[in-house]
């Protein structure tokens, strides 16, 4: 629930001049909404503490939008010293993660068979799950970025700087926004980050570099000189130095070879390798980073986490070491796989990781736990965290709004579809775009757009429209605004989207057995006997269906994904809370099964397989199970079940 608005500037006044003097080259119809949003401020929502990892709470993982996270930081008086962001590139692509089935511990096989299972083809063992869509109207994207960048600037300390990672799709436009927000004089570098290419481009040079814009907030920004270990570890090829070294040449040959060198005569290859030691001189970093220790991650790398847009630790190491000092706060507001937070922790900095997707929070949480980092996990209560990410929530809406169907006659800019009523006929349905934080709050600007632009384009036979909202600025005020300004005959009904979404969230089914190991306080053992997830099974059914259609078209055989009766191969993580009965989660014992089915016990990686059990020293109060798609279910441990087990054992 929204609490209030936080101004972008500490001394914002109504009609502040900066809001009316935007020089952005793109003048578009949605600028009125942007100006209204800037005057209004950043929406501050209630936040819930989900989990405490470790003892200290100076580091944060926040599930929520950049805008609402910045409002939270502003409200708490938290300033950051370095920002790295790798936001969507407006590339027009959908991004998905690989979802892997795990080894079922109830299937008793020899180790060789288990190894064979791990080496199964990806087609037989995994499927893809959409994480987010990078599909934007250019104008909407730039206005969204303008708001986010302004929000980020508002939480930056006076000695902070920002690195904005983009590519050729949109970078040149965002550069204009950055000049406006941070000032042209505060532009420091345009960094070209190149990466490998195989083959040649078709009809163009291979597009194999990103652009990172580096801005300072003021002249007091941090920049450590290159002598502070930010030198290339693998410098440019043209810096090789060759010098003769006779120490490895047999004595009987030395005189002959020295004479050959003087006379510039050819030397046998076997002596060339011994004679000339190639080495590199110190080469200072320029603004083109290519083929060095910042090189991208490849599949199979020890860093690789199956996250599509994951960046290498070497890239963030260079940025963080150069533009911050120890104990400073490093923030990433589009955190992804958590590389900025992980590297910041390794370099003895504090970190703030923000992302709207639950998978990002989970991957980063597990990554940081293995590094023994201390942090809090917070969730912004903005109404869009009901599913794994906003794009899944948008997809889900089409099935949870009763009677909603696609309608090609309606403008997709405004209407998600329509409902047919026996008396009123076609009823268009408006739903806010959850991918765009600005549209989630149903306010006067939204209402005016619907009244002036959306409704007039409708067929004259339309008598009613339904408008769903996640948050509404003031419902009574909006209803009065509609009453006074609605010059059409169309009735507008307002409905709360959160109430609708709350009714469709289902937890996974979990069965377990709990027993005390002995009477002398040796601890407790919990066994998962059955696990079932309708949400994951739906994904698997869709995957098998698509593969079957492909088989019928091209004749290529495939092995359908099959799940055992116990369903344990759908589990990614099991955690026991022995401390709290409700509220904030405390993971007192934890087992994570990676995509190769190897187990991490309480942050310690092993080459063992999960046996279907988890142990803890004290009596567990709650059980959390995360499925392979990222859904987490929490249930209270049934004390009665434990008592019955103890009675049976007696």
Coordinates of C-alpha atoms in Angstrom, one line a residue:
X1 CA 0.0 0.0 0.0
X2 CA 1.2 3.5 -0.9
X3 CA 2.0 5.7 2.1
X4 CA 3.0 9.1 0.5
X5 CA 5.0 10.8 -2.2
X6 CA 8.7 11.6 -1.7
X7 CA 10.0 14.6 -3.6
X8 CA 12.8 14.0 -6.1
X9 CA 14.6 17.1 -4.7
X10 CA 15.1 18.0 -1.1
X11 CA 13.8 21.5 -1.7
X12 CA 11.2 20.9 -4.3
X13 CA 8.6 23.6 -4.7
X14 CA 5.4 23.5 -6.8
X15 CA 6.3 24.3 -10.4
X16 CA 10.0 24.1 -9.9
X17 CA 11.7 25.5 -13.0
X18 CA 13.7 22.4 -13.8
X19 CA 10.5 20.5 -14.5
X20 CA 9.5 22.9 -17.2
X21 CA 12.9 23.4 -18.9
X22 CA 13.4 19.8 -20.1
X23 CA 15.6 19.9 -23.2
X24 CA 15.1 16.2 -24.1
X25 CA 15.3 15.9 -27.9
X26 CA 12.2 13.7 -27.9
X27 CA 9.1 15.6 -27.4
X28 CA 6.2 13.2 -27.1
X29 CA 2.5 13.1 -26.1
X30 CA 3.3 11.4 -22.7
X31 CA 5.5 14.3 -21.5
X32 CA 2.5 15.8 -19.6
X33 CA 2.3 12.6 -17.6
X34 CA 6.1 12.7 -16.9
X35 CA 5.9 16.4 -15.7
X36 CA 3.0 15.5 -13.5
X37 CA 4.9 12.5 -12.0
X38 CA 8.0 14.7 -11.4
X39 CA 6.0 17.3 -9.6
X40 CA 4.1 14.7 -7.6
X41 CA 7.3 12.8 -6.5
X42 CA 8.3 9.2 -6.0
X43 CA 5.6 6.8 -4.5
X44 CA 6.6 5.5 -1.1
X45 CA 5.0 2.1 -0.4
X46 CA 5.0 0.0 2.8
X47 CA 7.9 -2.4 2.9
X48 CA 8.1 -5.8 4.5
X49 CA 11.2 -7.4 5.9
X50 CA 11.3 -10.9 4.5
X51 CA 14.5 -12.3 5.8
X52 CA 17.6 -11.5 7.8
X53 CA 20.8 -13.3 6.7
X54 CA 23.7 -13.0 9.1
X55 CA 23.8 -10.5 12.0
X56 CA 24.4 -7.1 10.6
X57 CA 21.8 -5.2 8.5
X58 CA 23.9 -2.6 6.7
X59 CA 23.4 -4.3 3.3
X60 CA 20.0 -4.5 1.5
X61 CA 18.3 -6.7 -1.1
X62 CA 15.1 -4.9 -2.2
X63 CA 12.4 -6.5 -4.3
X64 CA 10.7 -3.7 -6.0
X65 CA 10.9 -1.1 -8.8
X66 CA 13.8 1.3 -9.0
X67 CA 11.5 4.3 -8.3
X68 CA 9.9 2.8 -5.2
X69 CA 13.3 1.6 -3.9
X70 CA 14.7 5.1 -4.2
X71 CA 11.7 6.5 -2.4
X72 CA 12.4 4.0 0.5
X73 CA 16.1 5.0 0.6
X74 CA 15.2 8.7 0.6
X75 CA 12.7 8.2 3.4
X76 CA 15.4 6.3 5.5
X77 CA 18.0 8.9 4.8
X78 CA 20.3 6.4 3.0
X79 CA 22.7 7.8 0.3
X80 CA 24.8 5.7 -2.1
X81 CA 28.3 6.4 -3.2
X82 CA 28.5 4.5 -6.5
X83 CA 25.7 3.3 -8.8
X84 CA 26.1 0.8 -11.6
X85 CA 22.9 -0.1 -13.6
X86 CA 22.4 -2.4 -16.4
X87 CA 18.7 -1.6 -17.3
X88 CA 16.7 -3.0 -20.1
X89 CA 18.1 -1.9 -23.5
X90 CA 14.8 -1.5 -25.3
X91 CA 16.0 -4.2 -27.6
X92 CA 12.6 -5.7 -28.4
X93 CA 13.6 -9.1 -27.0
X94 CA 12.0 -11.4 -24.4
X95 CA 14.4 -12.9 -21.9
X96 CA 13.9 -16.3 -20.3
X97 CA 15.8 -18.4 -17.8
X98 CA 16.5 -22.1 -18.1
X99 CA 14.6 -24.1 -15.5
X100 CA 16.3 -27.5 -14.7
X101 CA 14.7 -30.5 -13.2
X102 CA 16.6 -31.9 -10.2
X103 CA 17.7 -35.5 -9.4
X104 CA 15.0 -37.3 -7.4
X105 CA 16.5 -38.6 -4.1
X106 CA 13.8 -41.3 -3.9
X107 CA 15.0 -43.0 -7.0
X108 CA 17.7 -45.4 -5.7
X109 CA 20.3 -45.8 -8.4
X110 CA 24.0 -46.5 -8.6
X111 CA 26.3 -43.4 -8.7
X112 CA 27.1 -44.1 -12.3
X113 CA 23.4 -43.9 -13.2
X114 CA 23.2 -40.6 -11.3
X115 CA 26.1 -39.2 -13.2
X116 CA 24.4 -40.3 -16.4
X117 CA 21.3 -38.5 -15.4
X118 CA 23.2 -35.3 -14.8
X119 CA 24.7 -35.5 -18.3
X120 CA 21.3 -35.8 -19.9
X121 CA 20.6 -33.5 -22.8
X122 CA 19.2 -30.1 -21.8
X123 CA 16.1 -30.8 -24.0
X124 CA 15.2 -33.6 -21.7
X125 CA 16.0 -31.9 -18.5
X126 CA 15.0 -28.3 -18.8
X127 CA 12.6 -25.8 -20.1
X128 CA 12.5 -22.0 -20.4
X129 CA 10.6 -19.5 -18.2
X130 CA 10.0 -15.9 -19.3
X131 CA 11.7 -13.5 -16.9
X132 CA 11.0 -10.1 -18.4
X133 CA 10.2 -8.5 -21.7
X134 CA 12.4 -5.8 -23.1
X135 CA 9.7 -4.6 -25.4
X136 CA 9.1 -0.9 -25.3
X137 CA 7.7 2.0 -27.1
X138 CA 10.7 4.4 -27.5
X139 CA 9.0 7.4 -26.0
X140 CA 7.6 5.4 -23.0
X141 CA 11.1 3.9 -22.4
X142 CA 12.8 7.3 -22.4
X143 CA 10.3 8.8 -20.0
X144 CA 10.6 5.7 -17.8
X145 CA 14.3 6.1 -17.8
X146 CA 14.2 9.8 -17.1
X147 CA 12.1 9.2 -14.0
X148 CA 14.4 6.4 -12.8
X149 CA 17.6 8.3 -13.4
X150 CA 16.2 11.3 -11.5
X151 CA 15.2 9.1 -8.6
X152 CA 18.7 7.5 -8.6
X153 CA 20.3 10.9 -8.6
X154 CA 18.2 11.9 -5.6
X155 CA 19.8 9.2 -3.4
X156 CA 23.4 9.7 -4.6
X157 CA 25.9 11.3 -2.2
X158 CA 27.9 14.4 -3.2
X159 CA 31.0 12.3 -4.0
X160 CA 29.0 9.6 -5.9
X161 CA 29.2 8.6 -9.6
X162 CA 27.1 6.5 -11.9
X163 CA 27.8 4.0 -14.6
X164 CA 24.9 3.3 -17.0
X165 CA 25.3 0.2 -19.1
X166 CA 23.5 0.2 -22.5
X167 CA 24.0 -0.8 -26.1
X168 CA 23.3 0.6 -29.6
X169 CA 19.5 0.2 -29.4
X170 CA 18.9 3.2 -27.1
X171 CA 22.2 4.4 -25.6
X172 CA 22.5 7.5 -27.7
X173 CA 19.1 8.7 -26.6
X174 CA 19.8 8.0 -22.9
X175 CA 23.0 9.9 -23.2
X176 CA 20.9 13.0 -23.8
X177 CA 18.9 12.3 -20.7
X178 CA 22.0 11.9 -18.6
X179 CA 23.4 15.2 -19.9
X180 CA 20.3 16.9 -18.8
X181 CA 19.9 15.2 -15.4
X182 CA 23.6 15.2 -14.3
X183 CA 24.8 18.0 -16.4
X184 CA 27.1 17.9 -19.5
X185 CA 30.0 19.1 -17.4
X186 CA 29.7 16.0 -15.2
X187 CA 30.1 13.6 -18.1
X188 CA 33.4 11.7 -17.4
X189 CA 33.7 8.8 -19.9
X190 CA 32.0 6.8 -22.6
X191 CA 33.4 3.3 -22.1
X192 CA 33.2 0.8 -24.9
X193 CA 32.9 -2.8 -23.6
X194 CA 33.7 -5.2 -26.4
X195 CA 33.2 -8.9 -26.4
X196 CA 34.0 -11.9 -28.6
X197 CA 32.4 -12.7 -31.9
X198 CA 32.4 -15.9 -34.0
X199 CA 31.8 -15.6 -37.7
X200 CA 30.8 -12.5 -39.5
X201 CA 27.8 -10.2 -39.4
X202 CA 25.1 -10.6 -42.0
X203 CA 24.9 -7.3 -43.9
X204 CA 26.7 -5.3 -41.2
X205 CA 29.7 -5.3 -38.9
X206 CA 29.2 -7.6 -36.0
X207 CA 27.4 -5.7 -33.2
X208 CA 29.6 -6.9 -30.3
X209 CA 30.1 -4.1 -27.9
X210 CA 28.1 -2.3 -25.2
X211 CA 28.4 1.3 -24.1
X212 CA 28.8 2.4 -20.5
X213 CA 28.3 6.1 -19.7
X214 CA 30.2 7.3 -16.6
X215 CA 28.9 10.5 -14.9
X216 CA 29.9 12.2 -11.6
X217 CA 27.5 14.0 -9.4
X218 CA 29.9 16.7 -8.6
X219 CA 33.6 17.4 -8.7
X220 CA 34.0 15.7 -5.4
X221 CA 33.6 12.3 -7.0
X222 CA 35.8 9.3 -6.2
X223 CA 38.3 8.1 -8.9
X224 CA 41.2 6.0 -7.8
X225 CA 44.3 6.3 -10.1
X226 CA 45.2 3.3 -12.2
X227 CA 48.3 2.5 -10.1
X228 CA 45.8 1.2 -7.5
X229 CA 45.6 -2.2 -9.2
X230 CA 43.2 -1.3 -12.0
X231 CA 45.8 -2.1 -14.6
X232 CA 45.1 -4.7 -17.3
X233 CA 46.1 -8.2 -16.3
X234 CA 46.2 -9.1 -20.0
X235 CA 47.3 -6.0 -21.9
X236 CA 47.1 -5.2 -25.6
X237 CA 48.8 -7.4 -28.1
X238 CA 51.0 -4.6 -29.4
X239 CA 52.7 -4.1 -26.1
X240 CA 54.6 -7.4 -26.2
X241 CA 58.3 -7.0 -25.6
X242 CA 60.8 -9.6 -26.8
X243 CA 64.3 -9.9 -25.4
X244 CA 66.9 -12.7 -25.8
X245 CA 67.5 -14.9 -22.9
X246 CA 70.5 -17.3 -23.3
X247 CA 70.1 -18.9 -19.9
X248 CA 68.0 -21.8 -21.2
X249 CA 70.2 -22.5 -24.2
X250 CA 72.7 -25.4 -23.9
X251 CA 76.3 -24.1 -23.5
X252 CA 77.6 -25.9 -26.5
X253 CA 75.1 -23.9 -28.7
X254 CA 75.3 -20.4 -27.1
X255 CA 78.3 -19.1 -29.2
X256 CA 76.7 -20.2 -32.4
X257 CA 73.3 -18.7 -31.6
X258 CA 74.9 -15.4 -30.5
X259 CA 76.6 -15.2 -33.9
X260 CA 73.3 -16.0 -35.7
X261 CA 71.6 -13.2 -33.8
X262 CA 74.4 -10.7 -34.7
X263 CA 74.2 -11.7 -38.4
X264 CA 70.4 -11.8 -38.3
X265 CA 70.3 -15.4 -39.5
X266 CA 67.4 -17.7 -38.9
X267 CA 67.4 -19.7 -35.7
X268 CA 65.9 -23.2 -35.3
X269 CA 62.4 -23.2 -33.9
X270 CA 63.3 -25.3 -30.9
X271 CA 65.7 -22.6 -29.8
X272 CA 63.4 -19.7 -30.6
X273 CA 60.9 -20.8 -27.9
X274 CA 63.7 -20.9 -25.3
X275 CA 65.5 -17.8 -26.5
X276 CA 62.8 -15.2 -26.6
X277 CA 60.6 -14.7 -23.5
X278 CA 57.5 -12.6 -24.4
X279 CA 56.2 -10.5 -21.6
X280 CA 54.0 -7.5 -21.2
X281 CA 54.7 -4.0 -19.9
X282 CA 52.3 -2.2 -17.6
X283 CA 49.5 -0.8 -19.8
X284 CA 47.1 1.7 -18.3
X285 CA 43.4 1.3 -18.8
X286 CA 41.8 3.3 -21.6
X287 CA 38.1 3.8 -22.3
X288 CA 37.9 0.7 -24.6
X289 CA 37.7 -2.5 -22.5
X290 CA 38.2 -5.5 -24.8
X291 CA 39.8 -9.0 -24.5
X292 CA 41.0 -8.4 -21.0
X293 CA 39.9 -9.3 -17.5
X294 CA 36.5 -7.8 -18.1
X295 CA 35.6 -10.3 -20.8
X296 CA 32.1 -11.7 -20.8
X297 CA 30.9 -14.8 -19.1
X298 CA 30.5 -17.9 -21.2
X299 CA 28.3 -20.9 -20.5
X300 CA 30.1 -23.3 -18.3
X301 CA 32.1 -20.6 -16.5
X302 CA 32.3 -21.0 -12.7
X303 CA 30.6 -17.6 -12.6
X304 CA 27.7 -18.5 -14.9
X305 CA 24.3 -18.6 -13.1
X306 CA 22.0 -19.2 -16.1
X307 CA 21.0 -15.5 -16.0
X308 CA 20.6 -14.2 -19.6
X309 CA 22.0 -10.7 -19.1
X310 CA 24.6 -11.7 -16.4
X311 CA 27.8 -9.5 -16.5
X312 CA 31.3 -10.7 -15.4
X313 CA 32.7 -10.0 -12.0
X314 CA 35.9 -8.6 -13.7
X315 CA 33.8 -5.7 -15.2
X316 CA 32.3 -4.7 -11.9
X317 CA 35.6 -5.2 -10.1
X318 CA 37.2 -2.5 -12.3
X319 CA 34.3 -0.1 -11.9
X320 CA 33.9 -0.5 -8.1
X321 CA 37.7 -0.3 -7.3
X322 CA 38.1 2.8 -9.5
X323 CA 35.0 4.7 -8.3
X324 CA 34.6 3.8 -4.6
X325 CA 36.5 3.2 -1.4
X326 CA 36.1 0.5 1.2
X327 CA 33.0 0.8 3.4
X328 CA 31.2 2.9 0.8
X329 CA 27.8 1.9 -0.5
X330 CA 27.5 0.4 -4.0
X331 CA 24.0 0.2 -5.5
X332 CA 22.5 -1.5 -8.5
X333 CA 18.8 -0.7 -9.1
X334 CA 18.4 -3.3 -11.9
X335 CA 20.4 -5.9 -10.0
X336 CA 19.8 -9.0 -12.1
X337 CA 22.2 -11.8 -11.1
X338 CA 23.7 -9.8 -8.2
X339 CA 27.2 -9.4 -9.6
X340 CA 27.5 -5.8 -8.3
X341 CA 26.5 -6.8 -4.8
X342 CA 28.8 -9.9 -4.8
X343 CA 31.8 -7.9 -6.1
X344 CA 31.1 -5.0 -3.7
X345 CA 31.1 -7.5 -0.8
X346 CA 34.4 -9.1 -1.9
X347 CA 36.0 -5.6 -2.1
X348 CA 34.8 -4.7 1.4
X349 CA 32.1 -2.3 0.3
X350 CA 28.5 -2.2 1.4
X351 CA 25.8 -3.0 -1.2
X352 CA 22.2 -2.3 -2.2
X353 CA 20.7 -4.7 -4.7
X354 CA 17.3 -3.8 -6.2
X355 CA 15.2 -5.8 -8.7
X356 CA 11.5 -6.4 -9.4
X357 CA 11.9 -10.1 -10.2
X358 CA 11.8 -12.7 -7.5
X359 CA 14.3 -14.8 -9.4
X360 CA 16.9 -12.0 -9.2
X361 CA 16.4 -11.7 -5.5
X362 CA 16.7 -15.5 -5.0
X363 CA 19.8 -15.8 -7.1
X364 CA 21.5 -12.9 -5.4
X365 CA 20.5 -14.1 -2.0
X366 CA 22.0 -17.5 -2.5
X367 CA 25.1 -16.1 -4.1
X368 CA 25.7 -13.7 -1.2
X369 CA 25.0 -16.4 1.4
X370 CA 27.8 -18.5 -0.1
X371 CA 30.0 -15.5 0.3
X372 CA 29.0 -15.3 4.0
X373 CA 27.6 -11.8 3.6
X374 CA 25.2 -10.2 6.0
X375 CA 22.1 -8.5 4.6
X376 CA 18.4 -7.9 4.9
X377 CA 15.8 -8.8 2.2
X378 CA 13.0 -6.2 1.9
X379 CA 9.9 -6.3 -0.3
X380 CA 8.1 -3.2 -1.5
X381 CA 4.3 -3.8 -1.1
X382 CA 3.3 -2.2 -4.4
X383 CA 0.9 -4.8 -5.6
X384 CA 3.0 -6.4 -8.3
X385 CA 5.0 -8.9 -6.3
X386 CA 2.3 -11.5 -6.4
X387 CA 4.1 -13.5 -9.2
X388 CA 7.7 -14.1 -10.1
X389 CA 7.9 -10.9 -12.2
X390 CA 5.7 -8.2 -13.7
X391 CA 5.5 -9.8 -17.1
X392 CA 4.1 -13.0 -15.6
X393 CA 1.6 -11.0 -13.7
X394 CA 0.5 -9.3 -16.9
X395 CA 0.1 -12.6 -18.6
X396 CA -1.8 -14.0 -15.7
X397 CA -4.4 -11.2 -15.8
X398 CA -5.8 -12.4 -19.0
X399 CA -6.9 -15.6 -17.3
X400 CA -8.0 -14.3 -14.0
X401 CA -10.3 -11.5 -15.2
X402 CA -13.5 -13.5 -15.6
X403 CA -14.9 -13.4 -19.2
X404 CA -11.9 -11.3 -20.6
X405 CA -11.2 -12.0 -24.2
X406 CA -8.9 -10.4 -26.9
X407 CA -10.6 -7.8 -29.0
X408 CA -8.8 -6.7 -32.2
X409 CA -11.2 -3.9 -32.7
X410 CA -9.9 -2.1 -29.5
X411 CA -6.8 0.1 -29.3
X412 CA -4.2 -2.1 -27.5
X413 CA -2.6 1.1 -26.1
X414 CA -5.4 1.4 -23.7
X415 CA -7.5 -1.8 -23.5
X416 CA -6.3 -5.3 -22.5
X417 CA -9.4 -6.8 -24.0
X418 CA -13.2 -6.8 -23.4
X419 CA -15.9 -8.6 -21.5
X420 CA -19.3 -9.4 -23.1
X421 CA -22.4 -8.6 -21.1
X422 CA -25.8 -9.9 -22.1
X423 CA -27.4 -6.4 -21.5
X424 CA -24.6 -4.0 -22.1
X425 CA -22.8 -5.8 -24.9
X426 CA -19.0 -5.3 -25.2
X427 CA -17.3 -3.8 -22.2
X428 CA -13.6 -2.7 -22.8
X429 CA -11.2 -3.5 -19.9
X430 CA -8.3 -1.2 -19.0
X431 CA -5.4 -2.6 -16.9
X432 CA -2.3 -0.7 -15.9
X433 CA 1.0 -1.8 -17.5
X434 CA 2.8 -3.3 -14.6
X435 CA 6.1 -3.1 -16.6
X436 CA 5.8 0.7 -16.3
X437 CA 5.9 2.0 -12.8
X438 CA 4.3 5.3 -13.8
X439 CA 1.1 3.7 -15.0
X440 CA 0.4 1.7 -11.8
X441 CA -1.0 4.7 -9.9
X442 CA -4.5 5.6 -11.2
X443 CA -4.5 9.3 -11.0
X444 CA -6.0 12.4 -12.7
X445 CA -3.6 12.2 -15.6
X446 CA -4.6 8.5 -16.2
X447 CA -8.3 9.4 -15.9
X448 CA -8.0 12.3 -18.2
X449 CA -6.2 10.2 -20.8
X450 CA -9.0 7.6 -20.7
X451 CA -11.6 10.3 -20.9
X452 CA -10.0 12.4 -23.7
X453 CA -8.2 9.8 -25.8
X454 CA -9.2 6.2 -25.1
X455 CA -13.0 6.4 -24.8
X456 CA -13.6 8.8 -27.8
X457 CA -12.0 6.1 -30.1
X458 CA -14.5 3.5 -29.0
X459 CA -17.4 2.3 -31.0
X460 CA -20.6 4.4 -30.4
X461 CA -22.4 1.2 -29.1
X462 CA -20.0 1.0 -26.1
X463 CA -21.9 1.9 -22.9
X464 CA -19.4 0.9 -20.2
X465 CA -15.7 0.4 -19.5
X466 CA -14.0 -1.2 -16.6
X467 CA -10.7 0.3 -15.3
X468 CA -8.5 -1.8 -12.9
X469 CA -5.9 -0.1 -10.7
X470 CA -3.1 -1.3 -8.5
X471 CA -2.9 2.0 -6.6
X472 CA -5.2 4.9 -6.8
X473 CA -4.2 8.4 -5.8
X474 CA -7.5 9.3 -4.2
X475 CA -10.5 7.2 -5.2
X476 CA -13.2 9.7 -4.1
X477 CA -11.3 12.5 -5.9
X478 CA -11.0 10.4 -9.1
X479 CA -14.7 9.4 -9.0
X480 CA -15.7 13.1 -8.6
X481 CA -13.3 14.0 -11.5
X482 CA -15.0 11.4 -13.7
X483 CA -18.4 12.7 -12.7
X484 CA -17.5 16.3 -13.5
X485 CA -15.4 15.8 -16.7
X486 CA -17.0 12.8 -18.4
X487 CA -18.6 14.3 -21.4
X488 CA -19.4 10.9 -22.9
X489 CA -22.3 8.6 -22.3
X490 CA -19.9 5.8 -21.3
X491 CA -19.9 4.7 -17.7
X492 CA -16.5 4.1 -16.0
X493 CA -16.3 1.5 -13.3
X494 CA -13.2 1.4 -11.1
X495 CA -11.9 -1.9 -9.7
X496 CA -9.0 -2.8 -7.4
X497 CA -6.7 -5.2 -9.2
X498 CA -5.0 -6.4 -6.0
X499 CA -8.2 -8.0 -4.7
X500 CA -8.5 -10.0 -7.9
X501 CA -4.8 -11.1 -7.8
X502 CA -4.9 -12.1 -4.2
X503 CA -7.6 -14.7 -5.0
X504 CA -5.5 -16.6 -7.5
X505 CA -2.3 -17.1 -5.6
X506 CA -1.9 -20.8 -4.7
X507 CA 0.9 -22.4 -2.6
X508 CA 2.6 -25.6 -3.6
X509 CA 1.6 -28.9 -1.9
X510 CA 4.1 -30.2 0.6
X511 CA 4.1 -33.4 2.7
X512 CA 6.8 -34.1 5.2
X513 CA 7.9 -36.3 8.1
X514 CA 9.6 -34.8 11.2
X515 CA 11.5 -36.8 13.8
X516 CA 13.8 -36.1 16.7
X517 CA 17.2 -37.8 16.1
X518 CA 17.8 -38.7 19.8
X519 CA 16.9 -37.8 23.3
X520 CA 20.3 -36.2 24.0
X521 CA 19.7 -33.1 21.9
X522 CA 21.3 -34.4 18.7
X523 CA 18.7 -32.4 16.7
X524 CA 15.8 -33.0 14.3
X525 CA 15.4 -34.5 10.8
X526 CA 12.7 -33.5 8.3
X527 CA 12.1 -35.6 5.2
X528 CA 10.1 -34.3 2.3
X529 CA 7.9 -37.2 1.2
X530 CA 5.8 -35.4 -1.5
X531 CA 5.9 -32.1 -3.3
X532 CA 3.6 -30.9 -6.1
X533 CA 3.4 -27.5 -7.9
X534 CA 0.5 -26.8 -10.2
X535 CA 2.3 -23.7 -11.5
X536 CA 5.4 -25.7 -12.5
X537 CA 3.4 -28.6 -13.9
X538 CA 1.5 -26.1 -16.1
X539 CA 4.8 -24.9 -17.5
X540 CA 6.0 -28.4 -18.1
X541 CA 2.7 -29.3 -19.8
X542 CA 3.0 -26.2 -22.1
X543 CA 6.6 -27.2 -22.9
X544 CA 5.7 -30.8 -23.8
X545 CA 2.8 -29.5 -25.9
X546 CA 5.0 -27.2 -27.9
X547 CA 7.6 -30.0 -28.5
X548 CA 4.8 -32.3 -29.6
X549 CA 3.6 -29.8 -32.2
X550 CA 7.2 -29.4 -33.4
X551 CA 7.5 -33.2 -33.7
X552 CA 4.4 -33.4 -35.8
X553 CA 5.7 -30.6 -38.1
X554 CA 9.3 -31.7 -38.5
X555 CA 9.3 -35.4 -37.4
X556 CA 12.0 -34.8 -34.8
X557 CA 11.5 -37.0 -31.8
X558 CA 11.8 -35.6 -28.2
X559 CA 11.6 -37.1 -24.7
X560 CA 8.8 -35.4 -22.8
X561 CA 9.5 -34.1 -19.3
X562 CA 8.1 -36.5 -16.9
X563 CA 7.7 -36.0 -13.1
X564 CA 7.6 -38.7 -10.5
X565 CA 4.8 -39.3 -8.1
X566 CA 6.7 -37.8 -5.3
X567 CA 7.6 -34.7 -7.3
X568 CA 10.9 -34.0 -5.5
X569 CA 12.7 -33.2 -8.7
X570 CA 10.7 -29.9 -8.7
X571 CA 12.5 -28.6 -5.5
X572 CA 15.4 -26.1 -5.6
X573 CA 15.7 -25.1 -2.0
X574 CA 14.5 -26.2 1.5
X575 CA 14.9 -24.0 4.5
X576 CA 13.9 -24.4 8.2
X577 CA 13.2 -21.5 10.6
X578 CA 13.7 -22.6 14.2
X579 CA 13.5 -19.0 15.5
X580 CA 10.3 -17.2 14.3
X581 CA 6.8 -18.6 14.1
X582 CA 5.7 -15.8 11.7
X583 CA 6.9 -12.7 9.9
X584 CA 10.6 -12.3 9.1
X585 CA 12.3 -15.5 7.9
X586 CA 15.4 -16.8 9.7
X587 CA 17.0 -19.6 7.8
X588 CA 18.5 -21.8 10.6
X589 CA 19.1 -24.7 8.3
X590 CA 19.1 -24.8 4.5
X591 CA 19.7 -27.1 1.6
X592 CA 19.9 -25.8 -2.0
X593 CA 20.0 -28.2 -5.0
X594 CA 21.8 -26.7 -8.0
X595 CA 21.0 -27.4 -11.6
X596 CA 23.4 -30.3 -11.7
X597 CA 21.7 -31.7 -8.6
X598 CA 24.6 -31.0 -6.3
X599 CA 23.8 -29.7 -2.8
X600 CA 24.9 -26.6 -0.9
X601 CA 24.4 -27.0 2.8
X602 CA 24.0 -23.7 4.7
X603 CA 26.1 -21.9 2.1
X604 CA 28.8 -24.6 1.7
X605 CA 29.0 -26.2 -1.8
X606 CA 29.5 -29.9 -2.0
X607 CA 29.6 -32.6 -4.7
X608 CA 26.9 -34.6 -2.9
X609 CA 23.3 -35.3 -4.0
X610 CA 20.3 -34.4 -1.9
X611 CA 18.9 -37.4 0.1
X612 CA 15.4 -35.8 0.5
X613 CA 16.1 -34.7 4.1
X614 CA 17.2 -31.7 6.0
X615 CA 18.4 -31.5 9.6
X616 CA 18.6 -28.8 12.3
X617 CA 19.8 -28.5 15.9
X618 CA 16.6 -27.2 17.5
X619 CA 13.0 -27.9 16.8
X620 CA 11.8 -26.3 13.5
X621 CA 8.9 -23.9 13.5
X622 CA 8.4 -23.3 9.8
X623 CA 9.3 -24.9 6.5
X624 CA 10.0 -23.0 3.3
X625 CA 10.3 -24.8 -0.1
X626 CA 11.3 -23.1 -3.3
X627 CA 10.4 -24.8 -6.6
X628 CA 12.6 -24.7 -9.6
X629 CA 10.7 -21.8 -11.1
X630 CA 11.2 -19.6 -8.0
X631 CA 7.9 -19.9 -6.2
X632 CA 8.3 -20.2 -2.5
X633 CA 5.8 -21.8 -0.1
X634 CA 5.9 -21.5 3.7
X635 CA 4.1 -23.8 6.1
X636 CA 4.0 -24.1 9.8
X637 CA 5.6 -27.3 11.2
X638 CA 2.9 -29.4 12.8
X639 CA 3.8 -30.1 16.3
X640 CA 1.1 -32.8 16.5
X641 CA 2.8 -34.7 13.7
X642 CA 6.1 -34.8 15.7
X643 CA 4.2 -35.9 18.9
X644 CA 2.6 -38.8 16.9
X645 CA 5.9 -39.8 15.5
X646 CA 7.4 -39.9 19.0
X647 CA 4.5 -42.0 20.3
X648 CA 4.9 -44.5 17.4
X649 CA 8.6 -44.9 18.2
X650 CA 7.8 -45.7 21.8

